[in-house]
Amino acid sequence: MVDFGSARMIEVGTVLPTQVFTLDRAILKAYADASGDQNPIHQNEEFAVSVGLPNVIAHGMLTMALVGKYVTDWAGGAAQVHEFSARFIKPVIVPANEKVDLTVSATIASIEDGKIKLDITATSAGVKVLGMAKAVVTKK
Amino acid sequence: MLNPDSVGRTFPGSDAVTVTQSQIDAFAAVVGQSDTSVAPPTFAIRITLDQSQAILSNPEIGLDWTRVVHGDQRFEIHTPIKAGDTFRCSSTIESYKVAAGNEIVTVRSDLHQGDALAVSTWSTLVVRA
């Protein structure tokens, strides 16, 4: 967990600390079981390649769930998150027996009536995987 | 191809769904959220994607779910989800277009708790040509 530090300035333009999550095949299986999304492109390399993917890819919603954890930690709890959106622009590719990064950071885009809007960036292996990622939170 | 008559229509989901603590715990464990008194912000997808899949796969609507890629996703959380909450789900096909042979469908799914709207989700699904 990132220590966001309560004394940190909260103003438009403030850049929040970067957090790096690690993905491997085990977390894809765990997310498939927890979410009910058992699409084989997220677990079976042979199948993924057969439909034109470079390898097994993470669920877009797993990527988003991890970014949701980042936002939740900064806001001070899941109940503080009111809106959350993202576009899935590139897959997070997860080869067997490897760990890949999901690197997340955010900037405060606006503050209105206590509602803080975050512009979020998420990359894996240096490639931007989410576009237009935004959240609206109230900070506890 | 999607039946164009279905665009703009709202479809009720199946029976009411009750969220269990173990469902929230499993979802939270994946992302490392230790406080499970409230579900993670994207937890609603566990309910809404199933429901919209069931609705859109109905032969009357005709979406080929086997070719679906998730394009984008949005959540509006009015009331955070907790264990024991019971929801009725409805899904509305908000927009539909065909671009370069791909069908692009935006589905809004609403989770209602009694008369109150708890969570709305928007999923843009791309059916690859």
XYZ file of N, CA and C in Angstrom:
807
model
N 0.845 -1.197 0.000
C 0.000 0.000 0.000
C 0.883 1.251 0.000
N 0.465 2.244 -0.731
C 1.195 3.512 -0.762
C 0.773 4.332 0.447
N 1.748 4.932 1.113
C 1.414 5.861 2.191
C 1.165 7.227 1.569
N -0.103 7.598 1.464
C -0.423 8.842 0.780
C -0.124 10.064 1.657
N -0.054 9.884 2.972
C 0.343 10.986 3.842
C -0.747 12.029 3.976
N -1.255 12.210 5.179
C -2.407 13.087 5.363
C -2.038 14.561 5.200
N -0.773 14.902 5.350
C -0.370 16.313 5.276
C -0.190 16.782 3.831
N -0.273 15.848 2.897
C -0.031 16.195 1.496
C -1.071 17.222 1.011
N -0.638 18.141 0.181
C -1.520 19.167 -0.374
C -2.600 18.528 -1.253
N -3.815 19.042 -1.117
C -4.889 18.618 -2.017
C -5.351 19.844 -2.771
N -4.859 20.010 -3.968
C -5.284 21.130 -4.811
C -5.207 20.696 -6.265
N -5.892 21.428 -7.106
C -5.903 21.065 -8.526
C -4.475 21.031 -9.043
N -4.138 19.975 -9.726
C -2.793 19.824 -10.278
C -1.884 18.958 -9.427
N -2.280 18.700 -8.182
C -1.463 17.832 -7.325
C -1.364 16.442 -7.946
N -0.136 15.941 -8.016
C 0.089 14.604 -8.563
C 0.187 13.631 -7.396
N -0.612 12.587 -7.428
C -0.612 11.602 -6.339
C 0.507 10.590 -6.557
N 0.999 9.981 -5.471
C 2.111 9.025 -5.596
C 1.757 7.844 -6.502
N 2.755 7.365 -7.186
C 2.586 6.222 -8.086
C 2.554 4.933 -7.277
N 1.695 4.013 -7.687
C 1.695 2.680 -7.081
C 1.850 1.636 -8.178
N 2.653 0.619 -7.897
C 2.860 -0.457 -8.865
C 2.196 -1.731 -8.342
N 1.230 -2.242 -9.092
C 0.620 -3.540 -8.799
C 1.319 -4.592 -9.645
N 1.276 -5.840 -9.195
C 1.899 -6.933 -9.941
C 0.817 -7.914 -10.368
N 0.834 -8.264 -11.644
C -0.135 -9.243 -12.148
C 0.590 -10.490 -12.617
N -0.025 -11.628 -12.351
C 0.462 -12.902 -12.894
C -0.768 -13.770 -13.185
N -0.507 -14.987 -13.681
C -1.634 -15.852 -14.040
C -2.510 -16.181 -12.829
N -1.893 -16.221 -11.635
C -2.658 -16.584 -10.436
C -3.715 -15.522 -10.119
N -3.358 -14.242 -10.287
C -4.352 -13.202 -9.962
C -5.455 -13.180 -11.027
N -5.116 -13.565 -12.258
C -6.152 -13.655 -13.298
C -7.164 -14.744 -12.947
N -6.651 -15.875 -12.451
C -7.541 -16.975 -12.042
C -8.399 -16.531 -10.856
N -7.767 -15.858 -9.901
C -8.506 -15.406 -8.715
C -9.597 -14.415 -9.115
N -9.270 -13.510 -10.064
C -10.283 -12.540 -10.495
C -11.407 -13.232 -11.275
N -11.038 -14.214 -12.101
C -12.068 -14.964 -12.842
C -13.060 -15.594 -11.866
N -12.530 -16.181 -10.792
C -13.398 -16.838 -9.812
C -14.225 -15.816 -9.023
N -13.608 -14.691 -8.675
C -14.309 -13.697 -7.853
C -15.356 -12.925 -8.655
N -15.109 -12.766 -9.959
C -16.007 -11.951 -10.782
C -17.008 -12.783 -11.559
N -16.691 -14.072 -11.746
C -17.543 -14.921 -12.570
C -17.199 -14.853 -14.049
N -16.187 -14.046 -14.422
C -15.808 -13.928 -15.837
C -14.736 -14.970 -16.167
N -15.209 -16.101 -16.685
C -14.305 -17.235 -16.962
C -13.910 -17.290 -18.436
N -13.964 -16.171 -19.134
C -13.550 -16.162 -20.539
C -12.128 -16.738 -20.649
N -11.945 -17.765 -21.533
C -10.635 -18.426 -21.599
C -9.494 -17.533 -22.097
N -9.778 -16.395 -22.712
C -8.669 -15.511 -23.138
C -7.870 -15.009 -21.944
N -8.441 -15.143 -20.728
C -7.753 -14.674 -19.531
C -7.048 -15.806 -18.788
N -7.109 -17.039 -19.336
C -6.512 -18.160 -18.607
C -5.791 -19.148 -19.507
N -6.211 -19.239 -20.773
C -5.731 -20.314 -21.633
C -4.961 -19.723 -22.813
N -3.646 -19.918 -22.788
C -2.780 -19.285 -23.788
C -3.110 -19.756 -25.206
N -3.330 -21.063 -25.339
C -3.621 -21.625 -26.661
C -4.882 -20.979 -27.242
N -5.896 -20.840 -26.376
C -7.146 -20.232 -26.825
C -6.933 -18.760 -27.180
N -6.196 -18.050 -26.317
C -5.965 -16.612 -26.549
C -5.285 -16.393 -27.897
N -4.268 -17.204 -28.179
C -3.530 -17.062 -29.439
C -4.451 -17.403 -30.621
N -5.333 -18.394 -30.411
C -6.218 -18.835 -31.498
C -7.203 -17.744 -31.913
N -7.476 -16.785 -31.006
C -8.380 -15.692 -31.377
C -7.606 -14.406 -31.689
N -6.292 -14.566 -31.928
C -5.513 -13.445 -32.448
C -4.824 -12.575 -31.407
N -4.846 -13.013 -30.149
C -4.160 -12.232 -29.111
C -2.699 -12.696 -29.007
N -1.818 -11.800 -28.526
C -0.404 -12.190 -28.427
C -0.160 -13.245 -27.338
N -1.016 -13.275 -26.325
C -0.862 -14.195 -25.196
C -2.119 -14.033 -24.344
N -2.126 -14.676 -23.187
C -3.215 -14.444 -22.229
C -3.210 -12.969 -21.834
N -4.397 -12.369 -21.747
C -4.485 -10.968 -21.316
C -5.324 -10.876 -20.039
N -5.026 -9.845 -19.255
C -5.810 -9.618 -18.034
C -7.208 -9.133 -18.409
N -8.180 -9.440 -17.569
C -9.512 -8.872 -17.721
C -9.364 -7.336 -17.637
N -9.991 -6.621 -18.557
C -10.000 -5.158 -18.416
C -10.552 -4.756 -17.056
N -11.546 -5.509 -16.596
C -12.157 -5.174 -15.315
C -11.249 -5.492 -14.125
N -10.272 -6.395 -14.310
C -9.275 -6.607 -13.248
C -8.358 -5.389 -13.166
N -7.912 -4.923 -14.336
C -7.102 -3.700 -14.370
C -7.850 -2.574 -13.667
N -9.133 -2.456 -14.020
C -9.935 -1.375 -13.434
C -10.133 -1.579 -11.928
N -10.284 -2.834 -11.511
C -10.456 -3.124 -10.078
C -9.203 -2.726 -9.295
N -8.017 -2.975 -9.878
C -6.770 -2.600 -9.199
C -6.630 -1.081 -9.125
N -7.001 -0.402 -10.209
C -6.988 1.061 -10.182
C -8.010 1.550 -9.138
N -9.114 0.828 -9.031
C -10.117 1.152 -8.007
C -9.546 1.049 -6.604
N -8.650 0.082 -6.404
C -7.981 -0.065 -5.097
C -7.089 1.148 -4.820
N -6.382 1.600 -5.843
C -5.533 2.796 -5.714
C -6.383 4.002 -5.300
N -7.506 4.171 -5.992
C -8.393 5.307 -5.717
C -8.993 5.176 -4.310
N -9.397 3.945 -3.963
C -9.984 3.677 -2.642
C -9.000 4.028 -1.526
N -7.740 3.621 -1.694
C -6.728 3.892 -0.659
C -6.537 5.396 -0.467
N -6.490 6.118 -1.586
C -6.254 7.561 -1.476
C -7.458 8.257 -0.839
N -8.655 7.803 -1.241
C -9.874 8.468 -0.757
C -10.192 8.107 0.691
N -9.660 6.981 1.164
C -9.920 6.593 2.549
C -11.039 5.580 2.709
N -11.315 4.811 1.652
C -12.314 3.740 1.767
C -13.167 3.655 0.523
N -13.673 2.449 0.270
C -14.462 2.215 -0.943
C -15.737 3.067 -0.969
N -16.263 3.396 0.215
C -17.494 4.190 0.269
C -17.272 5.629 -0.190
N -16.009 6.043 -0.318
C -15.694 7.427 -0.731
C -15.673 7.593 -2.250
N -15.802 6.469 -2.986
C -15.685 6.511 -4.449
C -17.091 6.597 -5.054
N -17.372 7.681 -5.772
C -18.727 7.923 -6.278
C -18.875 7.669 -7.770
N -17.827 7.959 -8.520
C -17.857 7.702 -9.962
C -16.496 7.167 -10.361
N -16.510 6.319 -11.372
C -15.257 5.694 -11.798
C -15.467 5.225 -13.236
N -14.558 5.636 -14.131
C -14.730 5.247 -15.528
C -13.380 5.080 -16.204
N -13.362 4.257 -17.238
C -12.128 4.047 -18.001
C -12.455 3.409 -19.338
N -11.541 3.661 -20.277
C -11.620 3.027 -21.590
C -10.475 2.020 -21.652
N -10.761 0.850 -22.203
C -9.732 -0.202 -22.304
C -9.045 -0.057 -23.659
N -7.848 0.569 -23.664
C -7.232 0.888 -24.961
C -6.191 -0.136 -25.399
N -5.501 -0.755 -24.451
C -4.532 -1.812 -24.795
C -4.635 -2.903 -23.733
N -4.459 -4.166 -24.133
C -4.529 -5.231 -23.129
C -3.271 -5.281 -22.251
N -3.449 -5.752 -21.017
C -2.308 -6.091 -20.161
C -1.970 -7.541 -20.461
N -0.794 -7.759 -21.041
C -0.403 -9.105 -21.490
C 0.315 -9.817 -20.351
N -0.144 -11.038 -20.048
C 0.369 -11.769 -18.884
C 0.897 -13.140 -19.320
N 2.192 -13.228 -19.693
C 2.764 -14.530 -20.071
C 2.852 -15.471 -18.865
N 2.903 -16.772 -19.138
C 3.013 -17.777 -18.073
C 4.308 -17.563 -17.291
N 4.250 -17.822 -15.995
C 5.429 -17.774 -15.122
C 6.145 -16.423 -15.124
N 5.398 -15.384 -15.435
C 5.992 -14.045 -15.368
C 5.112 -13.146 -14.518
N 5.733 -12.105 -14.014
C 4.978 -11.068 -13.308
C 5.093 -9.781 -14.114
N 3.955 -9.156 -14.366
C 3.972 -7.905 -15.131
C 3.436 -6.789 -14.241
N 3.815 -5.573 -14.565
C 3.420 -4.441 -13.726
C 2.128 -3.797 -14.213
N 1.426 -3.211 -13.281
C 0.382 -2.242 -13.605
C 0.743 -1.017 -12.769
N 1.170 0.040 -13.445
C 1.689 1.227 -12.766
C 0.645 2.336 -12.838
N 0.229 2.800 -11.667
C -0.917 3.705 -11.584
C -0.512 5.011 -10.909
N -0.945 6.115 -11.495
C -0.809 7.395 -10.805
C -2.017 8.252 -11.162
N -2.134 9.391 -10.518
C -3.302 10.240 -10.761
C -2.960 11.687 -10.463
N -3.760 12.564 -11.048
C -3.624 14.013 -10.837
C -4.991 14.544 -10.442
N -5.002 15.491 -9.510
C -6.283 16.107 -9.136
C -6.701 17.077 -10.244
N -7.842 16.773 -10.868
C -8.296 17.557 -12.027
C -9.211 18.696 -11.603
N -10.045 18.459 -10.577
C -10.928 19.530 -10.101
C -11.408 19.205 -8.694
N -11.813 20.234 -8.000
C -12.384 20.066 -6.652
C -13.622 20.960 -6.599
N -14.768 20.328 -6.345
C -16.022 21.085 -6.334
C -16.926 20.537 -5.244
N -17.338 21.367 -4.317
C -18.206 20.943 -3.209
C -17.652 19.703 -2.508
N -16.339 19.665 -2.334
C -15.724 18.539 -1.637
C -15.532 17.313 -2.503
N -16.062 17.344 -3.722
C -15.874 16.205 -4.628
C -14.608 16.419 -5.454
N -13.723 15.473 -5.359
C -12.420 15.574 -6.010
C -12.421 14.671 -7.230
N -12.107 15.276 -8.382
C -12.046 14.489 -9.607
C -10.591 14.171 -9.914
N -10.322 12.906 -10.137
C -8.964 12.449 -10.432
C -8.860 12.035 -11.894
N -7.788 12.478 -12.540
C -7.411 11.940 -13.851
C -6.331 10.900 -13.589
N -6.569 9.698 -14.076
C -5.727 8.559 -13.697
C -4.951 8.069 -14.915
N -3.705 7.678 -14.708
C -2.966 6.999 -15.780
C -2.611 5.597 -15.300
N -2.654 4.649 -16.225
C -2.317 3.257 -15.905
C -1.530 2.692 -17.080
N -0.345 2.182 -16.783
C 0.496 1.592 -17.833
C 0.924 0.191 -17.416
N 1.251 -0.627 -18.413
C 1.870 -1.930 -18.149
C 2.980 -2.102 -19.171
N 4.160 -2.481 -18.705
C 5.342 -2.608 -19.570
C 5.546 -1.330 -20.394
N 5.245 -0.197 -19.781
C 5.467 1.097 -20.428
C 4.370 1.518 -21.391
N 3.362 0.667 -21.581
C 2.290 0.957 -22.536
C 1.050 1.402 -21.763
N 0.441 2.494 -22.221
C -0.782 2.991 -21.589
C -1.918 1.997 -21.861
N -2.537 1.487 -20.819
C -3.573 0.462 -21.004
C -4.993 0.999 -20.794
N -5.127 2.088 -20.041
C -6.441 2.699 -19.863
C -6.419 4.095 -20.457
N -7.531 4.479 -21.086
C -7.686 5.843 -21.567
C -8.823 6.502 -20.821
N -8.796 7.831 -20.734
C -9.900 8.575 -20.120
C -10.289 8.008 -18.751
N -9.298 7.577 -17.980
C -9.616 6.992 -16.669
C -9.825 8.119 -15.663
N -10.987 8.107 -15.031
C -11.351 9.184 -14.105
C -12.100 8.612 -12.913
N -11.976 9.298 -11.794
C -12.782 8.939 -10.632
C -13.211 10.207 -9.928
N -14.363 10.149 -9.291
C -14.825 11.238 -8.433
C -14.964 10.673 -7.026
N -14.259 11.314 -6.081
C -14.233 10.800 -4.710
C -14.464 11.950 -3.731
N -14.861 11.591 -2.506
C -14.743 12.526 -1.390
C -13.686 11.942 -0.481
N -12.764 12.777 -0.024
C -11.637 12.242 0.746
C -11.965 12.264 2.230
N -11.723 11.121 2.868
C -12.003 10.977 4.291
C -10.817 11.511 5.089
N -26.240 -9.818 -35.775
C -26.483 -8.374 -35.633
C -27.571 -8.129 -34.591
N -27.398 -7.019 -33.905
C -28.377 -6.650 -32.891
C -29.687 -6.231 -33.560
N -30.770 -6.657 -32.978
C -32.091 -6.236 -33.454
C -32.255 -4.734 -33.192
N -32.372 -3.917 -34.249
C -32.427 -2.452 -34.044
C -33.616 -2.015 -33.193
N -34.673 -2.837 -33.173
C -35.844 -2.490 -32.351
C -35.524 -2.479 -30.862
N -34.404 -3.124 -30.479
C -34.102 -3.211 -29.040
C -33.402 -1.952 -28.521
N -32.909 -1.098 -29.434
C -32.176 0.098 -28.994
C -33.144 1.062 -28.312
N -32.748 1.542 -27.140
C -33.594 2.447 -26.364
C -34.521 1.727 -25.408
N -34.591 0.412 -25.546
C -35.502 -0.330 -24.656
C -34.805 -0.732 -23.361
N -35.606 -0.893 -22.323
C -35.111 -1.334 -21.023
C -35.646 -2.727 -20.747
N -34.745 -3.603 -20.322
C -35.118 -4.991 -20.079
C -34.900 -5.313 -18.614
N -35.877 -5.965 -17.980
C -35.674 -6.356 -16.587
C -34.717 -7.538 -16.504
N -33.900 -7.564 -15.465
C -33.018 -8.702 -15.237
C -33.800 -9.872 -14.689
N -33.100 -10.936 -14.387
C -33.754 -12.116 -13.805
C -34.116 -11.803 -12.357
N -34.256 -12.807 -11.564
C -34.675 -12.639 -10.176
C -33.746 -11.692 -9.424
N -34.231 -11.190 -8.309
C -33.418 -10.323 -7.465
C -32.151 -11.053 -7.032
N -31.096 -10.284 -6.865
C -29.789 -10.836 -6.499
C -29.427 -10.313 -5.117
N -29.025 -11.211 -4.220
C -28.575 -10.787 -2.893
C -27.058 -10.985 -2.799
N -26.373 -9.923 -2.419
C -24.905 -9.952 -2.317
C -24.509 -10.610 -0.996
N -23.545 -11.528 -1.062
C -23.074 -12.184 0.163
C -21.718 -11.616 0.581
N -21.423 -11.765 1.863
C -20.118 -11.305 2.363
C -18.985 -12.061 1.684
N -19.195 -13.349 1.403
C -18.094 -14.108 0.796
C -17.807 -13.641 -0.630
N -18.832 -13.169 -1.339
C -18.592 -12.597 -2.681
C -17.756 -11.319 -2.577
N -18.110 -10.477 -1.620
C -17.342 -9.230 -1.434
C -15.917 -9.561 -0.985
N -15.789 -10.516 -0.053
C -14.457 -10.884 0.452
C -13.562 -11.380 -0.684
N -14.117 -12.226 -1.557
C -13.309 -12.797 -2.646
C -12.866 -11.705 -3.618
N -13.770 -10.794 -3.932
C -13.458 -9.711 -4.866
C -12.416 -8.775 -4.246
N -12.606 -8.444 -2.973
C -11.684 -7.534 -2.280
C -10.302 -8.164 -2.136
N -10.275 -9.488 -1.914
C -8.986 -10.178 -1.720
C -8.115 -10.073 -2.968
N -8.733 -10.121 -4.143
C -7.960 -10.071 -5.391
C -7.176 -8.763 -5.477
N -7.811 -7.673 -5.059
C -7.150 -6.367 -5.190
C -6.429 -5.951 -3.913
N -6.591 -6.734 -2.845
C -5.887 -6.421 -1.604
C -6.596 -5.412 -0.718
N -7.916 -5.320 -0.872
C -8.689 -4.419 0.006
C -9.065 -5.168 1.269
N -8.568 -4.675 2.430
C -8.784 -5.428 3.667
C -10.116 -5.089 4.338
N -10.612 -3.862 4.158
C -11.898 -3.487 4.743
C -13.005 -3.956 3.800
N -13.742 -4.979 4.220
C -14.775 -5.528 3.342
C -16.189 -5.185 3.842
N -16.286 -4.138 4.679
C -17.613 -3.696 5.115
C -18.375 -3.075 3.943
N -17.626 -2.580 2.956
C -18.193 -2.036 1.738
C -17.490 -2.730 0.571
N -18.245 -3.029 -0.496
C -17.645 -3.704 -1.652
C -16.713 -2.744 -2.407
N -15.686 -3.284 -3.075
C -14.833 -2.442 -3.922
C -15.675 -1.707 -4.979
N -15.165 -0.554 -5.471
C -15.984 0.282 -6.360
C -16.450 -0.400 -7.646
N -15.714 -1.399 -8.121
C -16.127 -2.045 -9.375
C -16.922 -3.337 -9.140
N -17.264 -3.622 -7.886
C -17.933 -4.896 -7.575
C -19.250 -5.079 -8.336
N -19.944 -3.967 -8.619
C -21.259 -4.070 -9.288
C -21.179 -4.834 -10.602
N -20.004 -4.835 -11.233
C -19.860 -5.528 -12.516
C -20.140 -7.020 -12.355
N -19.900 -7.537 -11.153
C -20.141 -8.954 -10.889
C -21.619 -9.299 -11.091
N -22.481 -8.322 -10.843
C -23.918 -8.533 -11.022
C -24.341 -8.088 -12.426
N -23.894 -6.897 -12.851
C -24.486 -6.303 -14.054
C -24.019 -6.970 -15.342
N -22.775 -7.467 -15.369
C -22.313 -8.053 -16.623
C -23.051 -9.367 -16.914
N -23.277 -10.157 -15.858
C -24.071 -11.387 -15.979
C -25.465 -11.093 -16.504
N -26.070 -10.068 -15.888
C -27.455 -9.743 -16.235
C -27.537 -9.218 -17.661
N -26.592 -8.321 -18.036
C -26.685 -7.795 -19.398
C -26.328 -8.864 -20.413
N -25.449 -9.790 -20.040
C -25.130 -10.899 -20.956
C -26.374 -11.748 -21.215
N -27.104 -12.040 -20.138
C -28.312 -12.856 -20.281
C -29.341 -12.130 -21.156
N -29.459 -10.822 -20.933
C -30.454 -10.058 -21.688
C -30.067 -9.946 -23.157
N -28.798 -9.591 -23.405
C -28.379 -9.324 -24.787
C -28.255 -10.593 -25.622
N -28.048 -11.736 -24.950
C -27.929 -12.992 -25.682
C -29.283 -13.568 -26.067
N -30.346 -12.993 -25.501
C -31.698 -13.412 -25.858
C -31.845 -13.348 -27.386
N -32.321 -14.444 -28.004
C -32.401 -14.485 -29.471
C -33.188 -13.317 -30.072
N -34.127 -12.776 -29.298
C -34.934 -11.646 -29.761
C -34.060 -10.391 -29.962
N -32.945 -10.323 -29.217
C -32.051 -9.156 -29.302
C -30.852 -9.474 -30.187
N -30.267 -10.650 -29.989
C -29.378 -11.167 -31.009
C -27.920 -10.746 -30.958
N -27.400 -10.368 -29.787
C -25.978 -10.030 -29.717
C -25.144 -11.315 -29.626
N -24.078 -11.388 -30.445
C -23.201 -12.560 -30.421
C -22.145 -12.370 -29.336
N -22.454 -12.884 -28.140
C -21.610 -12.622 -26.969
C -20.216 -13.238 -27.109
N -20.091 -14.265 -27.936
C -18.792 -14.940 -28.047
C -17.747 -14.026 -28.705
N -18.183 -12.961 -29.356
C -17.241 -12.070 -30.045
C -17.121 -10.701 -29.369
N -17.590 -10.636 -28.115
C -17.638 -9.339 -27.435
C -16.288 -8.989 -26.791
N -15.868 -7.747 -27.009
C -14.718 -7.169 -26.317
C -15.236 -5.972 -25.530
N -14.678 -5.796 -24.334
C -15.125 -4.713 -23.467
C -14.414 -3.422 -23.884
N -15.182 -2.418 -24.314
C -14.573 -1.179 -24.802
C -14.321 -0.152 -23.707
N -15.361 0.140 -22.949
C -15.153 1.021 -21.796
C -16.197 0.722 -20.732
N -15.980 1.329 -19.570
C -16.814 1.008 -18.421
C -16.924 2.229 -17.522
N -18.124 2.467 -17.025
C -18.333 3.590 -16.092
C -19.253 3.138 -14.961
N -18.975 3.645 -13.789
C -19.816 3.372 -12.616
C -20.257 4.688 -11.984
N -21.514 4.752 -11.586
C -21.981 5.813 -10.691
C -22.540 5.112 -9.462
N -21.903 5.384 -8.334
C -22.272 4.673 -7.108
C -22.985 5.661 -6.189
N -24.293 5.497 -6.082
C -25.064 6.386 -5.207
C -25.025 5.870 -3.783
N -25.105 4.544 -3.661
C -25.037 3.901 -2.349
C -24.064 2.729 -2.453
N -22.995 2.742 -1.660
C -22.032 1.630 -1.763
C -22.691 0.288 -1.442
N -22.219 -0.757 -2.093
C -22.802 -2.094 -1.927
C -22.235 -2.763 -0.668
N -23.141 -3.367 0.085
C -22.750 -4.099 1.303
C -23.351 -5.508 1.256
N -22.775 -6.399 2.054
C -23.315 -7.759 2.153
C -24.761 -7.692 2.649
N -25.602 -8.540 2.074
C -27.005 -8.587 2.451
C -27.900 -7.714 1.588
N -27.292 -6.808 0.817
C -28.092 -5.969 -0.085
C -28.753 -6.837 -1.154
N -30.008 -6.550 -1.434
C -30.717 -7.254 -2.500
C -31.068 -6.258 -3.597
N -30.727 -6.623 -4.813
C -30.929 -5.722 -5.946
C -31.801 -6.366 -7.008
N -32.605 -5.518 -7.649
C -33.185 -5.877 -8.927
C -32.391 -5.113 -9.974
N -32.107 -5.768 -11.099
C -31.288 -5.161 -12.138
C -32.149 -4.912 -13.371
N -31.935 -3.779 -14.014
C -32.520 -3.584 -15.338
C -31.424 -3.081 -16.263
N -31.530 -3.447 -17.525
C -30.522 -3.023 -18.504
C -31.208 -2.307 -19.658
N -30.610 -1.193 -20.054
C -31.131 -0.397 -21.162
C -30.079 -0.334 -22.257
N -30.481 -0.644 -23.471
C -29.564 -0.507 -24.602
C -29.597 0.954 -25.019
N -28.563 1.701 -24.621
C -28.600 3.162 -24.807
C -28.190 3.578 -26.207
N -27.225 2.877 -26.786
C -26.828 3.267 -28.144
C -26.274 2.061 -28.885
N -26.296 2.177 -30.191
C -25.840 1.089 -31.051
C -25.356 1.678 -32.358
N -24.174 1.280 -32.785
C -23.728 1.671 -34.128
C -22.827 0.586 -34.690
N -22.650 0.629 -35.988
C -21.753 -0.311 -36.652
C -20.625 0.520 -37.261
N -19.387 0.167 -36.935
C -18.227 0.885 -37.482
C -17.223 -0.144 -37.967
N -16.853 -0.054 -39.228
C -15.904 -0.980 -39.847
C -16.310 -2.433 -39.603
N -17.618 -2.675 -39.636
C -18.120 -4.032 -39.465
C -18.279 -4.468 -38.014
N -17.693 -3.679 -37.080
C -17.855 -4.005 -35.660
C -19.131 -3.357 -35.129
N -19.858 -4.101 -34.321
C -21.028 -3.526 -33.667
C -20.592 -2.929 -32.326
N -21.030 -1.733 -32.042
C -20.661 -1.067 -30.790
C -21.943 -0.751 -30.023
N -22.087 -1.371 -28.863
C -23.328 -1.288 -28.092
C -23.015 -0.708 -26.720
N -23.775 0.283 -26.304
C -23.632 0.772 -24.930
C -24.859 0.356 -24.129
N -24.592 -0.338 -23.050
C -25.656 -0.852 -22.190
C -25.529 -0.223 -20.816
N -26.602 0.397 -20.347
C -26.620 0.875 -18.962
C -27.365 -0.149 -18.120
N -26.759 -0.540 -17.011
C -27.455 -1.432 -16.094
C -27.626 -0.724 -14.766
N -28.835 -0.766 -14.252
C -29.154 -0.106 -12.983
C -29.434 -1.157 -11.925
N -28.846 -0.956 -10.752
C -29.146 -1.811 -9.603
C -30.072 -1.042 -8.678
N -31.290 -1.568 -8.544
C -32.293 -0.913 -7.710
C -32.396 -1.662 -6.385
N -32.453 -0.859 -5.321
C -32.666 -1.449 -3.999
C -33.981 -0.879 -3.502
N -35.031 -1.700 -3.528
C -36.358 -1.143 -3.293
C -36.637 -0.110 -4.367
N -37.037 1.105 -3.952
C -37.333 2.165 -4.920
C -36.102 2.994 -5.256
N -35.002 2.749 -4.563
C -33.820 3.604 -4.739
C -32.857 3.012 -5.759
N -32.250 3.910 -6.528
C -31.214 3.495 -7.468
C -29.885 3.524 -6.718
N -29.252 2.350 -6.562
C -28.005 2.280 -5.787
C -26.788 2.514 -6.674
N -26.736 1.800 -7.798
C -25.558 1.872 -8.668
C -26.021 1.820 -10.121
N -25.414 2.652 -10.962
C -25.591 2.521 -12.414
C -24.245 2.190 -13.030
N -24.264 1.283 -13.988
C -23.035 0.956 -14.717
C -23.308 1.127 -16.200
N -22.309 1.626 -16.914
C -22.384 1.718 -18.378
C -21.266 0.869 -18.954
N -21.599 -0.055 -19.837
C -20.587 -0.875 -20.490
C -20.693 -0.669 -21.995
N -19.583 -0.296 -22.613
C -19.562 -0.279 -24.067
C -18.921 -1.575 -24.529
N -19.688 -2.323 -25.317
C -19.259 -3.644 -25.773
C -19.073 -3.584 -27.279
N -17.964 -4.137 -27.723
C -17.663 -4.151 -29.155
C -17.761 -5.600 -29.625
N -18.660 -5.841 -30.574
C -18.775 -7.168 -31.154
C -17.917 -7.157 -32.407
N -16.800 -7.884 -32.352
C -15.839 -7.851 -33.471
C -16.407 -8.525 -34.704
N -16.122 -7.929 -35.846
C -16.607 -8.477 -37.114
C -15.974 -9.845 -37.367
